[in-house]
Coordinates of C-alpha atoms in Angstrom, one line a residue:
M19 CA -10.2 121.8 -0.7
G20 CA -9.7 118.5 1.3
K21 CA -12.0 116.5 -0.9
L22 CA -10.4 117.9 -3.9
G23 CA -7.1 116.8 -2.5
I24 CA -8.4 113.3 -2.0
K25 CA -9.7 113.2 -5.5
R26 CA -6.4 114.2 -7.0
R27 CA -4.7 111.6 -5.1
K28 CA -6.2 108.7 -7.1
S29 CA -3.7 106.9 -9.2
R30 CA -3.8 107.4 -13.0
L31 CA -1.9 104.2 -13.5
L32 CA -4.5 102.2 -11.4
A33 CA -7.3 103.9 -13.5
V34 CA -5.6 102.7 -16.8
L35 CA -5.1 99.2 -15.5
L36 CA -8.8 98.9 -14.3
A37 CA -9.8 100.3 -17.7
F38 CA -7.8 97.8 -19.5
G39 CA -9.0 94.9 -17.3
L40 CA -12.7 95.7 -17.8
P41 CA -14.0 98.6 -20.0
G42 CA -15.9 100.7 -17.5
A43 CA -14.0 99.8 -14.4
G44 CA -11.7 102.9 -14.8
H45 CA -14.7 105.3 -14.8
M46 CA -16.1 103.6 -11.7
Y47 CA -12.7 104.2 -10.0
A48 CA -12.8 107.9 -11.1
G49 CA -16.3 108.5 -9.8
Q50 CA -18.0 108.3 -13.3
H51 CA -20.5 105.6 -12.1
P52 CA -23.3 106.1 -14.5
K53 CA -20.9 106.0 -17.5
G54 CA -18.8 103.3 -16.0
L55 CA -21.8 101.0 -15.3
L56 CA -23.1 101.5 -19.0
L57 CA -19.8 100.6 -20.5
I58 CA -19.5 97.5 -18.4
A59 CA -23.1 96.4 -19.4
S60 CA -22.6 97.3 -23.0
Y61 CA -19.1 95.5 -23.2
L62 CA -20.7 92.3 -21.6
L63 CA -23.8 92.6 -24.0
D64 CA -21.4 92.7 -26.9
L65 CA -19.4 89.7 -25.7
T66 CA -22.6 87.7 -24.8
A67 CA -24.1 88.4 -28.3
I68 CA -20.8 87.3 -30.0
V69 CA -20.8 84.0 -28.1
R70 CA -24.6 83.4 -28.6
L71 CA -24.4 84.1 -32.3
A72 CA -21.4 81.8 -32.7
D73 CA -23.0 79.0 -31.0
S74 CA -26.2 79.5 -33.1
D75 CA -25.2 78.9 -36.8
G76 CA -22.0 81.0 -36.6
G77 CA -21.7 81.2 -40.4
R78 CA -25.2 82.5 -40.8
H79 CA -24.5 85.6 -38.5
L80 CA -21.0 86.2 -39.6
L81 CA -21.5 89.8 -40.6
M82 CA -23.1 90.6 -37.3
I83 CA -20.3 88.8 -35.3
V84 CA -17.7 90.7 -37.3
Y85 CA -19.4 94.1 -36.4
L86 CA -19.6 93.1 -32.7
G87 CA -16.0 91.9 -32.8
I88 CA -15.0 95.5 -34.2
M89 CA -16.7 97.1 -31.2
L90 CA -14.7 95.3 -28.7
P91 CA -11.4 97.4 -29.2
V92 CA -13.8 100.5 -29.6
F93 CA -14.9 99.8 -25.9
Y94 CA -11.4 99.5 -24.7
F95 CA -10.3 102.7 -26.3
I96 CA -13.3 104.6 -24.8
S97 CA -12.6 103.1 -21.4
V98 CA -8.9 104.1 -21.3
F99 CA -9.1 107.5 -22.9
D100 CA -12.2 108.6 -21.4
S101 CA -11.3 107.4 -17.8
L102 CA -8.0 109.3 -18.0
Q103 CA -10.1 112.5 -19.0
S104 CA -12.4 111.8 -16.0
M105 CA -9.3 111.7 -13.7
E106 CA -8.6 115.5 -14.9
A107 CA -12.1 116.4 -13.9
E108 CA -12.4 119.0 -11.0
A109 CA -15.8 117.9 -9.6
E110 CA -15.5 117.2 -5.9
E111 CA -18.4 114.4 -5.9
S112 CA -19.2 111.6 -7.9
V113 CA -21.6 111.9 -10.8
A114 CA -25.1 111.3 -10.0
F115 CA -27.3 108.9 -11.7
G116 CA -30.3 110.1 -13.9
L117 CA -33.6 108.6 -15.3
A118 CA -31.8 107.9 -18.6
H119 CA -29.1 106.0 -16.8
G120 CA -31.7 103.8 -15.2
I121 CA -33.5 103.2 -18.4
L122 CA -30.5 102.2 -20.4
L123 CA -29.2 100.0 -17.6
A124 CA -32.5 98.2 -17.5
L125 CA -32.6 97.6 -21.3
A126 CA -29.1 96.1 -21.2
G127 CA -30.0 93.8 -18.5
F128 CA -33.1 92.6 -20.3
A129 CA -31.1 92.1 -23.5
L130 CA -28.4 90.3 -21.5
L131 CA -31.1 87.9 -20.1
L132 CA -32.7 87.3 -23.5
L133 CA -29.2 86.3 -24.8
V134 CA -28.4 84.1 -21.8
K135 CA -31.6 82.5 -21.2
P136 CA -33.9 83.0 -24.0
P137 CA -37.6 82.2 -23.7
E138 CA -38.7 78.9 -25.4
A139 CA -41.1 80.8 -27.4
L140 CA -38.5 83.0 -28.8
L141 CA -35.8 80.4 -29.7
P142 CA -37.3 79.8 -33.3
W143 CA -37.2 83.4 -34.1
M144 CA -33.7 84.4 -32.8
N145 CA -31.8 83.6 -35.8
E146 CA -34.2 85.5 -38.0
L147 CA -34.2 88.5 -35.6
A148 CA -30.4 88.5 -35.4
E149 CA -30.0 88.7 -39.2
L150 CA -32.7 91.4 -39.6
S151 CA -31.0 93.5 -36.8
V152 CA -27.9 94.1 -39.0
G153 CA -29.4 96.7 -41.3
P154 CA -31.0 98.7 -38.6
F155 CA -27.9 98.6 -36.5
I156 CA -26.0 100.3 -39.4
I157 CA -28.8 102.6 -40.2
I158 CA -28.6 103.9 -36.3
A159 CA -24.9 104.5 -37.1
A160 CA -25.6 106.6 -40.1
V161 CA -28.1 108.6 -37.9
W162 CA -25.5 109.1 -35.4
L163 CA -23.1 110.3 -38.0
L164 CA -25.6 113.0 -39.1
L165 CA -26.3 114.1 -35.6
Q166 CA -22.6 114.7 -35.1
A167 CA -22.7 117.1 -37.9
R168 CA -24.7 119.4 -35.9
K169 CA -22.2 119.5 -32.9
G170 CA -19.0 121.8 -32.8
S171 CA -18.3 125.2 -33.9
V172 CA -20.5 126.7 -36.6
S173 CA -17.7 128.4 -38.3
M174 CA -16.2 125.0 -39.1
F175 CA -17.9 122.4 -41.4
K176 CA -16.4 118.9 -41.8
L177 CA -16.5 117.8 -45.4
G178 CA -17.4 114.3 -46.1
R179 CA -19.7 114.1 -43.2
F180 CA -22.9 113.8 -45.2
T181 CA -21.4 111.5 -47.8
A182 CA -20.3 109.1 -44.9
A183 CA -23.6 109.2 -43.4
A184 CA -25.3 108.6 -46.8
L185 CA -23.0 105.7 -47.7
V186 CA -23.7 104.0 -44.2
L187 CA -27.3 104.5 -44.6
M188 CA -27.3 102.9 -48.1
V189 CA -25.3 99.8 -46.7
G190 CA -27.9 99.3 -43.9
G191 CA -30.8 99.8 -46.1
L192 CA -29.4 97.2 -48.7
L193 CA -28.7 94.6 -45.9
L194 CA -32.0 95.1 -44.7
W195 CA -33.7 94.8 -48.1
D196 CA -31.6 91.6 -49.0
Q197 CA -32.8 90.1 -45.7
I198 CA -36.4 90.7 -46.3
Q199 CA -36.4 90.1 -50.0
G200 CA -33.9 87.3 -50.2
R201 CA -31.7 89.2 -52.6
N202 CA -28.0 90.1 -52.9
D203 CA -28.2 93.7 -54.0
I204 CA -25.4 94.7 -51.7
S205 CA -23.0 93.2 -54.4
L206 CA -23.9 96.4 -56.4
L207 CA -21.3 98.3 -54.2
G208 CA -18.5 96.5 -56.2
Q209 CA -19.8 98.4 -59.3
W210 CA -21.1 101.7 -57.9
W211 CA -18.3 102.7 -55.4
P212 CA -16.9 105.7 -57.6
V213 CA -20.1 107.5 -56.7
I214 CA -18.5 108.3 -53.5
F215 CA -16.2 110.8 -55.2
I216 CA -19.2 112.3 -57.0
M217 CA -21.0 112.8 -53.8
L218 CA -17.9 114.4 -52.1
G219 CA -17.6 116.7 -55.1
F220 CA -21.2 117.8 -54.6
E221 CA -20.6 118.5 -51.1
V222 CA -17.7 120.8 -51.9
I223 CA -19.7 122.4 -54.6
V224 CA -22.8 123.1 -52.5
F225 CA -21.0 124.3 -49.3
S226 CA -18.7 126.5 -51.6
I227 CA -21.7 128.2 -53.1
R228 CA -23.7 128.2 -49.9
F229 CA -21.1 129.8 -47.7
K230 CA -19.4 131.9 -50.6
G231 CA -17.7 134.9 -49.1
A232 CA -18.2 133.8 -45.5
E233 CA -15.3 132.8 -43.2
K234 CA -16.1 129.1 -43.1
K235 CA -13.4 126.7 -42.8
L236 CA -13.8 123.5 -44.7
R237 CA -12.1 120.5 -43.1
L238 CA -12.2 116.6 -44.1
D239 CA -14.1 114.3 -41.5
V240 CA -11.5 111.8 -41.0
T241 CA -13.3 110.0 -38.2
G242 CA -16.7 109.9 -40.0
G243 CA -15.2 108.7 -43.2
A244 CA -13.1 105.9 -41.4
I245 CA -16.3 104.7 -39.8
A246 CA -18.2 104.6 -43.0
L247 CA -15.3 102.8 -44.9
V248 CA -15.0 100.2 -42.1
I249 CA -18.8 99.5 -42.0
T250 CA -19.2 99.5 -45.8
M251 CA -15.9 97.4 -46.6
T252 CA -16.7 94.8 -43.7
A253 CA -20.3 94.3 -45.1
Y254 CA -19.1 93.9 -48.8
V255 CA -16.1 91.7 -48.0
V256 CA -18.2 89.2 -45.7
T257 CA -21.1 89.0 -48.0
Q258 CA -19.1 88.8 -51.4
Y259 CA -15.8 87.3 -50.3
A260 CA -16.5 84.0 -52.2
D261 CA -16.6 86.1 -55.3
I262 CA -13.4 88.1 -54.8
P263 CA -10.7 87.1 -57.1
F264 CA -8.5 85.5 -54.5
R265 CA -8.3 82.3 -56.6
W266 CA -4.8 83.3 -58.0
L267 CA -3.5 82.4 -54.4
D268 CA -4.0 78.6 -55.5
Q269 CA -1.3 78.7 -58.0
F270 CA 1.0 81.2 -55.8
N271 CA 3.8 78.9 -54.9
V272 CA 6.9 80.4 -53.2
D273 CA 9.8 78.2 -52.1
L274 CA 10.5 79.4 -48.5
N275 CA 13.5 77.2 -48.4
G276 CA 15.2 79.2 -51.1
A277 CA 15.0 77.9 -54.8
A278 CA 18.5 79.4 -55.5
D279 CA 20.2 76.5 -53.4
Y280 CA 18.6 73.8 -55.9
G281 CA 20.1 73.0 -59.0
E282 CA 17.9 72.6 -62.1
E283 CA 17.8 70.2 -65.0
K284 CA 20.3 72.2 -67.2
G285 CA 24.0 72.2 -67.7
F286 CA 25.9 68.9 -67.9
R287 CA 23.7 65.5 -67.6
Y288 CA 25.2 62.3 -66.2
D289 CA 23.5 59.0 -66.2
K290 CA 24.9 56.9 -63.4
P291 CA 25.1 53.1 -63.5
V292 CA 22.2 51.1 -62.3
M293 CA 22.7 50.2 -58.5
K294 CA 21.2 46.9 -57.3
V295 CA 20.0 46.2 -53.9
P296 CA 19.2 42.7 -52.7
L297 CA 15.6 42.2 -51.3
E298 CA 15.5 40.3 -48.3
D299 CA 12.7 38.0 -47.5
D300 CA 12.0 39.7 -44.1
V301 CA 12.3 43.4 -45.6
S302 CA 9.9 45.4 -43.7
L303 CA 10.8 49.1 -44.8
I304 CA 11.9 50.7 -47.9
G305 CA 13.0 54.4 -47.3
I306 CA 13.8 56.8 -50.1
T307 CA 15.3 60.4 -49.5
N308 CA 16.2 62.9 -52.1
P309 CA 16.8 66.5 -51.3
N310 CA 16.6 67.7 -54.8
G311 CA 15.1 65.9 -57.8
H312 CA 12.3 63.8 -59.0
I313 CA 11.5 60.2 -57.2
T314 CA 9.7 57.6 -59.5
V315 CA 9.0 54.2 -57.7
R316 CA 7.5 51.4 -60.0
S317 CA 7.3 47.7 -60.2
G318 CA 9.2 45.8 -62.9
D319 CA 10.7 42.5 -64.1
V320 CA 13.6 42.5 -62.0
Q321 CA 15.0 40.2 -59.1
E322 CA 16.3 43.1 -56.9
I323 CA 15.8 46.8 -56.1
E324 CA 17.4 48.7 -59.0
V325 CA 18.0 52.4 -58.6
Q326 CA 18.7 54.4 -61.8
T327 CA 20.1 58.1 -61.1
T328 CA 20.4 61.0 -63.5
V329 CA 22.6 64.0 -62.1
W330 CA 22.4 67.5 -63.5
V331 CA 25.3 69.9 -62.7
D332 CA 24.7 73.5 -63.7
L333 CA 28.3 74.6 -64.1
P334 CA 30.1 76.3 -67.2
D335 CA 33.2 74.1 -66.5
K336 CA 32.9 70.7 -67.4
T337 CA 35.8 69.4 -65.5
E338 CA 34.3 70.9 -62.3
A339 CA 30.9 69.4 -63.3
D340 CA 32.6 66.1 -63.6
K341 CA 33.9 66.1 -60.2
V342 CA 30.7 67.2 -58.5
A343 CA 28.7 64.4 -60.6
E344 CA 31.3 61.8 -59.6
Q345 CA 30.9 62.5 -55.9
S346 CA 27.2 62.7 -56.3
T347 CA 25.6 59.4 -55.5
V348 CA 23.0 57.3 -53.9
K349 CA 23.9 55.9 -50.6
I350 CA 22.4 52.4 -49.9
N351 CA 21.8 50.5 -46.6
P352 CA 20.6 47.1 -47.4
G353 CA 18.8 44.7 -44.9
A354 CA 15.5 44.5 -43.2
E355 CA 15.1 48.2 -43.5
V356 CA 16.4 49.4 -46.9
A357 CA 17.6 53.0 -47.0
L358 CA 18.1 54.8 -50.4
D359 CA 19.6 58.2 -49.8
A360 CA 20.5 60.7 -52.5
K361 CA 23.7 62.4 -51.6
G362 CA 24.7 65.2 -54.0
K363 CA 27.9 67.0 -53.8
D364 CA 27.4 70.6 -53.0
Y365 CA 28.9 73.3 -55.3
G366 CA 28.7 76.8 -56.2
A367 CA 30.1 80.0 -54.9
N368 CA 29.4 79.5 -51.2
G369 CA 29.1 75.6 -51.4
S370 CA 25.4 75.6 -50.8
K371 CA 24.0 74.5 -54.1
K372 CA 22.6 71.0 -54.6
P373 CA 22.9 69.1 -57.8
R374 CA 19.6 67.8 -59.4
M375 CA 19.4 64.0 -58.8
N376 CA 16.4 62.3 -60.5
M377 CA 15.8 58.8 -59.2
I378 CA 14.0 55.9 -60.6
V379 CA 13.5 53.0 -58.2
T380 CA 12.3 49.7 -59.7
V381 CA 11.1 47.0 -57.3
P382 CA 10.5 43.4 -58.2
M383 CA 7.0 42.7 -59.4
S384 CA 6.4 40.4 -56.5
L385 CA 5.8 43.5 -54.3
S386 CA 3.1 44.5 -56.5
D387 CA 1.2 41.3 -55.8
R388 CA 2.5 40.3 -52.4
L389 CA -0.5 41.4 -50.4
H390 CA -2.8 40.1 -53.0
I391 CA -1.1 36.5 -52.6
E392 CA -1.3 36.7 -48.9
E393 CA -5.0 37.7 -48.9
T394 CA -6.0 34.9 -51.3
E395 CA -4.3 31.9 -49.6
E396 CA -6.5 29.5 -48.0
P397 CA -6.2 28.7 -44.2
P398 CA -4.8 25.5 -43.2
I399 CA -7.2 22.5 -43.3
E400 CA -8.3 21.4 -39.9
S401 CA -10.9 19.0 -40.6
E402 CA -11.6 16.0 -42.8
P403 CA -11.6 17.3 -46.4
P404 CA -14.5 16.9 -48.7
P405 CA -14.5 14.1 -51.1
L406 CA -12.8 15.1 -54.4
E407 CA -15.1 15.3 -57.4
A408 CA -14.1 14.7 -60.9
E409 CA -13.8 17.7 -63.1
S410 CA -14.2 18.0 -66.7
P411 CA -11.2 18.9 -68.8
G412 CA -10.6 22.7 -68.9
E413 CA -12.4 23.2 -65.5
D414 CA -9.2 22.6 -63.2
H415 CA -7.4 26.1 -63.3
R416 CA -5.3 25.1 -60.4
L417 CA -2.6 23.7 -62.8
D418 CA -2.6 26.5 -65.3
G419 CA 0.6 28.4 -65.3
L420 CA 2.6 25.8 -63.2
S421 CA 5.7 23.9 -64.2
A422 CA 5.6 20.1 -64.7
T423 CA 7.5 19.7 -61.4
E424 CA 5.0 22.0 -59.5
G425 CA 2.1 20.1 -61.2
N426 CA 3.3 16.8 -60.1
E427 CA 3.8 18.0 -56.6
L428 CA 0.3 19.3 -56.6
S429 CA -1.0 15.8 -57.8
E430 CA 0.8 14.1 -54.9
V431 CA -0.7 16.4 -52.5
T432 CA -4.2 15.7 -53.8
E433 CA -3.5 12.0 -53.9
D434 CA -2.4 12.1 -50.2
Q435 CA -5.5 14.0 -49.4
A436 CA -7.6 11.3 -51.1
D437 CA -5.8 8.8 -49.0
G438 CA -6.9 10.6 -45.9
E439 CA -3.3 12.1 -45.1
L440 CA -3.4 15.8 -44.5
P441 CA -0.4 18.2 -45.4
A442 CA 1.6 19.5 -42.7
T443 CA 0.3 22.6 -41.0
P444 CA 2.4 25.5 -40.3
D445 CA 4.0 25.9 -37.1
P446 CA 1.9 28.2 -34.8
G447 CA 5.2 29.6 -33.4
E448 CA 6.5 30.6 -36.9
V449 CA 7.3 34.3 -37.3
E450 CA 5.2 36.0 -39.7
K451 CA 6.6 38.2 -42.4
P452 CA 6.5 41.9 -41.3
A453 CA 4.0 44.2 -43.1
L454 CA 6.1 45.9 -45.9
K455 CA 6.1 49.8 -45.8
M456 CA 7.6 52.4 -47.8
S457 CA 8.6 56.0 -46.7
I458 CA 9.6 58.8 -49.1
D459 CA 11.1 62.1 -48.3
A460 CA 11.4 64.6 -51.0
D461 CA 12.3 68.4 -50.6
N462 CA 12.4 69.8 -54.2
G463 CA 11.0 67.6 -56.9
S464 CA 8.0 65.6 -57.9
V465 CA 7.1 62.1 -56.5
E466 CA 5.4 59.2 -58.5
V467 CA 4.5 55.8 -56.9
A468 CA 2.4 53.3 -58.7
G469 CA 1.4 49.7 -58.6
L470 CA 2.7 48.6 -55.3
A471 CA 1.3 46.4 -52.4
L472 CA 2.3 48.0 -49.2
P473 CA 0.3 46.5 -46.4
G474 CA 2.4 48.7 -44.0
G475 CA 1.5 51.7 -45.7
L476 CA 3.1 54.3 -48.0
A477 CA 4.2 57.5 -46.3
I478 CA 5.4 60.5 -48.5
E479 CA 6.7 63.9 -47.2
S480 CA 7.2 66.5 -50.0
S481 CA 8.2 70.2 -49.6
S482 CA 7.7 71.3 -53.1
G483 CA 6.3 69.5 -56.1
L484 CA 3.6 67.2 -57.7
V485 CA 2.9 64.0 -55.7
T486 CA 1.2 61.2 -57.7
V487 CA 0.0 58.0 -56.0
S488 CA -1.9 55.3 -57.9
G489 CA -2.6 51.6 -57.7
I490 CA -1.6 51.1 -54.1
I491 CA -2.7 48.4 -51.8
G492 CA -2.5 49.6 -48.3
P493 CA -2.9 52.9 -46.4
V494 CA -1.5 56.0 -47.8
T495 CA -0.4 59.2 -46.0
V496 CA 0.9 62.3 -47.8
K497 CA 2.1 65.5 -46.2
G498 CA 3.2 68.4 -48.4
N499 CA 4.1 72.2 -48.2
I500 CA 3.9 73.4 -51.9
G501 CA 2.6 71.6 -54.9
E502 CA -0.3 69.3 -55.7
V503 CA -1.3 65.7 -54.8
R504 CA -3.1 63.3 -57.1
A505 CA -4.1 60.0 -55.5
S506 CA -6.1 57.2 -57.2
E507 CA -7.1 53.6 -56.9
I508 CA -6.1 53.3 -53.3
D509 CA -7.1 49.9 -51.4
G510 CA -7.1 51.4 -48.0
D511 CA -7.3 54.6 -46.1
A512 CA -5.8 57.7 -47.3
N513 CA -4.5 60.7 -45.4
V514 CA -3.5 63.9 -47.5
E515 CA -2.4 67.1 -45.9
M516 CA -1.2 70.1 -47.8
K517 CA -0.3 73.8 -46.8
N518 CA -0.6 75.4 -50.1
G519 CA -1.8 73.2 -53.1
A520 CA -4.8 71.4 -54.7
I521 CA -5.8 67.7 -53.9
A522 CA -7.4 65.2 -56.3
A523 CA -8.4 61.8 -55.2
A524 CA -10.4 59.1 -56.8
D525 CA -11.3 55.5 -56.5
I526 CA -10.3 55.2 -52.7
E527 CA -11.6 51.9 -51.0
G528 CA -11.1 53.1 -47.6
K529 CA -11.4 56.4 -45.7
L530 CA -10.2 59.7 -46.8
Y531 CA -8.8 62.7 -45.0
A532 CA -8.0 65.6 -47.3
S533 CA -6.9 69.0 -45.9
T534 CA -5.2 72.0 -47.5
L535 CA -4.9 75.7 -46.3
N536 CA -4.8 77.1 -49.8
G537 CA -6.2 75.1 -52.8
S538 CA -9.2 73.1 -54.2
L539 CA -10.3 69.7 -53.4
D540 CA -11.6 67.3 -56.1
L541 CA -12.8 63.9 -54.7
K542 CA -14.4 61.2 -56.8
R543 CA -15.7 57.7 -55.7
I544 CA -14.7 57.3 -52.1
R545 CA -16.1 54.2 -50.6
D546 CA -15.7 55.1 -47.0
D547 CA -16.0 58.2 -44.9
I548 CA -14.8 61.5 -46.2
E549 CA -13.4 64.3 -44.2
A550 CA -12.4 67.3 -46.3
G551 CA -11.3 70.9 -45.4
T552 CA -9.7 74.0 -47.0
K553 CA -9.3 77.5 -46.1
N554 CA -9.3 79.0 -49.5
G555 CA -10.6 77.0 -52.3
K556 CA -13.6 75.0 -53.5
I557 CA -14.6 71.5 -52.6
K558 CA -16.1 69.0 -55.3
I559 CA -17.2 65.5 -54.3
E560 CA -18.7 62.9 -56.5
S561 CA -20.1 59.6 -55.6
A562 CA -19.8 59.6 -51.7
G563 CA -20.2 56.0 -50.1
A564 CA -20.4 56.9 -46.6
S565 CA -20.4 60.0 -44.4
V566 CA -19.1 63.3 -45.5
K567 CA -17.7 66.3 -43.6
A568 CA -16.6 69.1 -45.8
D569 CA -15.6 72.5 -44.5
T570 CA -14.3 75.6 -46.5
L571 CA -13.8 79.3 -45.5
N572 CA -13.4 80.8 -48.9
G573 CA -15.0 78.9 -51.5
G574 CA -18.1 76.8 -52.6
I575 CA -19.0 73.0 -51.9
E576 CA -20.3 70.7 -54.6
L577 CA -21.4 67.3 -53.8
I578 CA -23.0 65.0 -56.4
S579 CA -23.9 61.4 -55.3
D580 CA -26.5 58.8 -56.0
T581 CA -26.6 57.4 -52.4
V582 CA -26.7 59.0 -49.0
G583 CA -24.7 56.4 -47.0
G584 CA -23.9 58.4 -43.9
N585 CA -24.3 61.7 -42.2
W586 CA -23.3 64.9 -44.5
D587 CA -22.0 68.1 -42.6
L588 CA -21.3 70.7 -45.1
D589 CA -20.1 74.1 -44.1
S590 CA -19.0 77.0 -46.4
S591 CA -18.4 80.2 -44.4
V592 CA -18.6 82.5 -47.4
G593 CA -19.4 80.3 -50.4
E594 CA -22.2 78.5 -52.1
I595 CA -23.2 74.9 -51.7
R596 CA -24.6 72.8 -54.4
L597 CA -25.9 69.5 -53.8
T598 CA -27.2 66.6 -56.3
M599 CA -28.7 63.9 -54.2
P600 CA -31.2 60.9 -54.7
E601 CA -34.9 61.4 -53.8
D602 CA -35.3 57.7 -52.6
G603 CA -32.7 58.0 -49.9
D604 CA -33.3 57.8 -46.2
Y605 CA -32.2 61.2 -44.7
T606 CA -33.2 64.4 -42.9
V607 CA -32.1 67.7 -44.4
Y608 CA -31.6 71.1 -42.5
G609 CA -29.8 73.9 -44.2
S610 CA -29.6 77.7 -43.5
V611 CA -28.1 80.4 -45.8
T612 CA -27.0 83.9 -44.6
F613 CA -27.0 85.9 -47.9
G614 CA -28.5 84.5 -51.1
N615 CA -31.2 82.1 -52.3
I616 CA -32.3 78.5 -51.6
T617 CA -33.5 76.4 -54.6
T618 CA -34.5 72.8 -54.7
D619 CA -36.5 70.4 -56.9
L620 CA -36.9 67.7 -54.0
P621 CA -39.9 67.7 -51.9
L622 CA -38.4 69.8 -49.0
E623 CA -39.6 72.8 -47.2
A624 CA -37.7 75.7 -48.5
S625 CA -38.1 79.3 -47.2
K626 CA -35.9 82.3 -48.0
K627 CA -33.3 81.4 -45.4
T628 CA -33.8 77.8 -44.4
V629 CA -34.5 74.4 -46.1
R630 CA -35.5 71.3 -44.2
G631 CA -37.4 68.0 -44.8
T632 CA -37.3 64.3 -44.4
M633 CA -36.8 61.7 -47.1
G634 CA -37.8 58.0 -46.6
A635 CA -36.9 56.8 -43.0
G636 CA -34.6 59.9 -42.3
T637 CA -31.8 57.7 -41.0
Y638 CA -29.0 59.9 -41.9
R639 CA -28.5 63.8 -41.3
V640 CA -27.7 66.2 -44.0
Q641 CA -26.7 69.4 -42.3
I642 CA -25.9 72.5 -44.6
N643 CA -24.6 76.0 -43.6
A644 CA -23.8 78.4 -46.4
T645 CA -23.5 82.2 -46.8
N646 CA -24.2 83.0 -50.3
S647 CA -26.8 80.3 -51.5
I648 CA -28.0 76.7 -51.3
T649 CA -29.0 74.5 -54.4
I650 CA -30.3 71.0 -54.0
R651 CA -31.0 69.1 -57.1
R652 CA -32.6 65.6 -57.7
F653 CA -29.8 63.1 -58.8
G654 CA -30.5 61.8 -62.4
P655 CA -28.9 61.1 -65.8
V656 CA -26.8 64.0 -67.2
Q657 CA -28.8 65.9 -69.6

């Protein structure tokens, strides 16, 4: 009784805390040492395998990682629940170890050692062994389900146990078959899943006939069915995710700010008088803000910045609409930092509705060629000029387009140079003009900017709407929430980030960073490095001039280029990767695929799951990590 009393004084709360801290620790505290040690070893083996597989081609082992991840909460559930059951045991002594316990612990230790410090001879085969183990792992689960059918009271049979076991066995067999044959037959589950109900029906029929008249209770096997569905759905979703129709998300746009607060282009229209803003010589920033309405910025034959505004007021009463429109205007702050801020008069039942204000901002044409002029100016002459040579008529283009006065001044300068007199050089202490930049902030409405030279850069923030940028000299940055971005003919670096929307970019002379959470990327003729990423959408790249880093979770990657001018790193977690690249380049290819096939017409070594080889000098690296399949074609004329 003394020992029993000590046993009962053990804290249930401490056992639960230990079980939560480390699966198996609660059993050790309760005296279930063999079970506790096996739980600890199994849990550590699961964690170590996840880390190992993730570090070694994680996308290739995605399905196995998901299954191992599902096991982690199972370990915790068993640890907490069973350790509490062990606290209720009446045994006076700790559970003794047996032969089976020793064998299992030793096997777990060997497996952990292989994962933590694998032998050099085994390293080349570990990826293949990990992939091939998924099918047998699921088949073992099916056998376990069948063995559970033999346990319990004979007077009660659980309906669905054989159907669940058959389903899991089929999934394991298909995965193993696909790995060995390099096929994708597991996709047939998407067509044949109604057979589950047929199998359940046959189970009911067979056991109704077999035990007709007997006092047999037929109950549904909820646990076995849940296990089978989790295993089956996980295998199908991970292997076929790229083909599941989630593309509708690309067009699913929800205004989180509340579209009801924004007036639309209906009701009464008011064209405001054109507002003019003097353009100072030292202007460094042009800022435009519009909470509700389109923003269009263009260059034109004007001497000052001109702002044309159209106001829409959606009210039934014209008198009230007139008052709203009259108080809706663009607030202007001139100077070195010009600010154009659309201020609409709120109206509506609760005074929160904003009128629609569409802005057209026209800037002098000098802004469109300001940077070009500065770049083409010749530096001051610091040494003896070379002797002037006579030019034939029609060859002197320096006087074209100049007035008579300007022509005479230029003639005087050249005469002075001929006499040995140099023009005055600029004062080194003279302050240079600041690099002009432009910022645009739009909440609800499209933005269009075209044909401007902005050496300081163009920065656009848009909450909702289409953003179009073209013909910009200088760096461009676009950050959006919902909508679409189209950028073209950018002479500088471009940085485009979206939360929900597609990105299209073409003819970028600098580097490009394009990222969106939900949407596709279409990139063409990028001169410098490319970094592109999306969570849900495909990536298409044409004519990559330098390095490429493309990453998508759900979607394929297509890259077509006649040159390989840098390292390519392509990763599609659950999609297909297709490359069209030159045969006469200097690069090394290594690619791996999880489910699907590898096809190529380049002289590369392709197996069922990997492709590798070196072209030319192998200067650059082409790394490919796909799930569904990899296709590499030779670049050539379009058939």
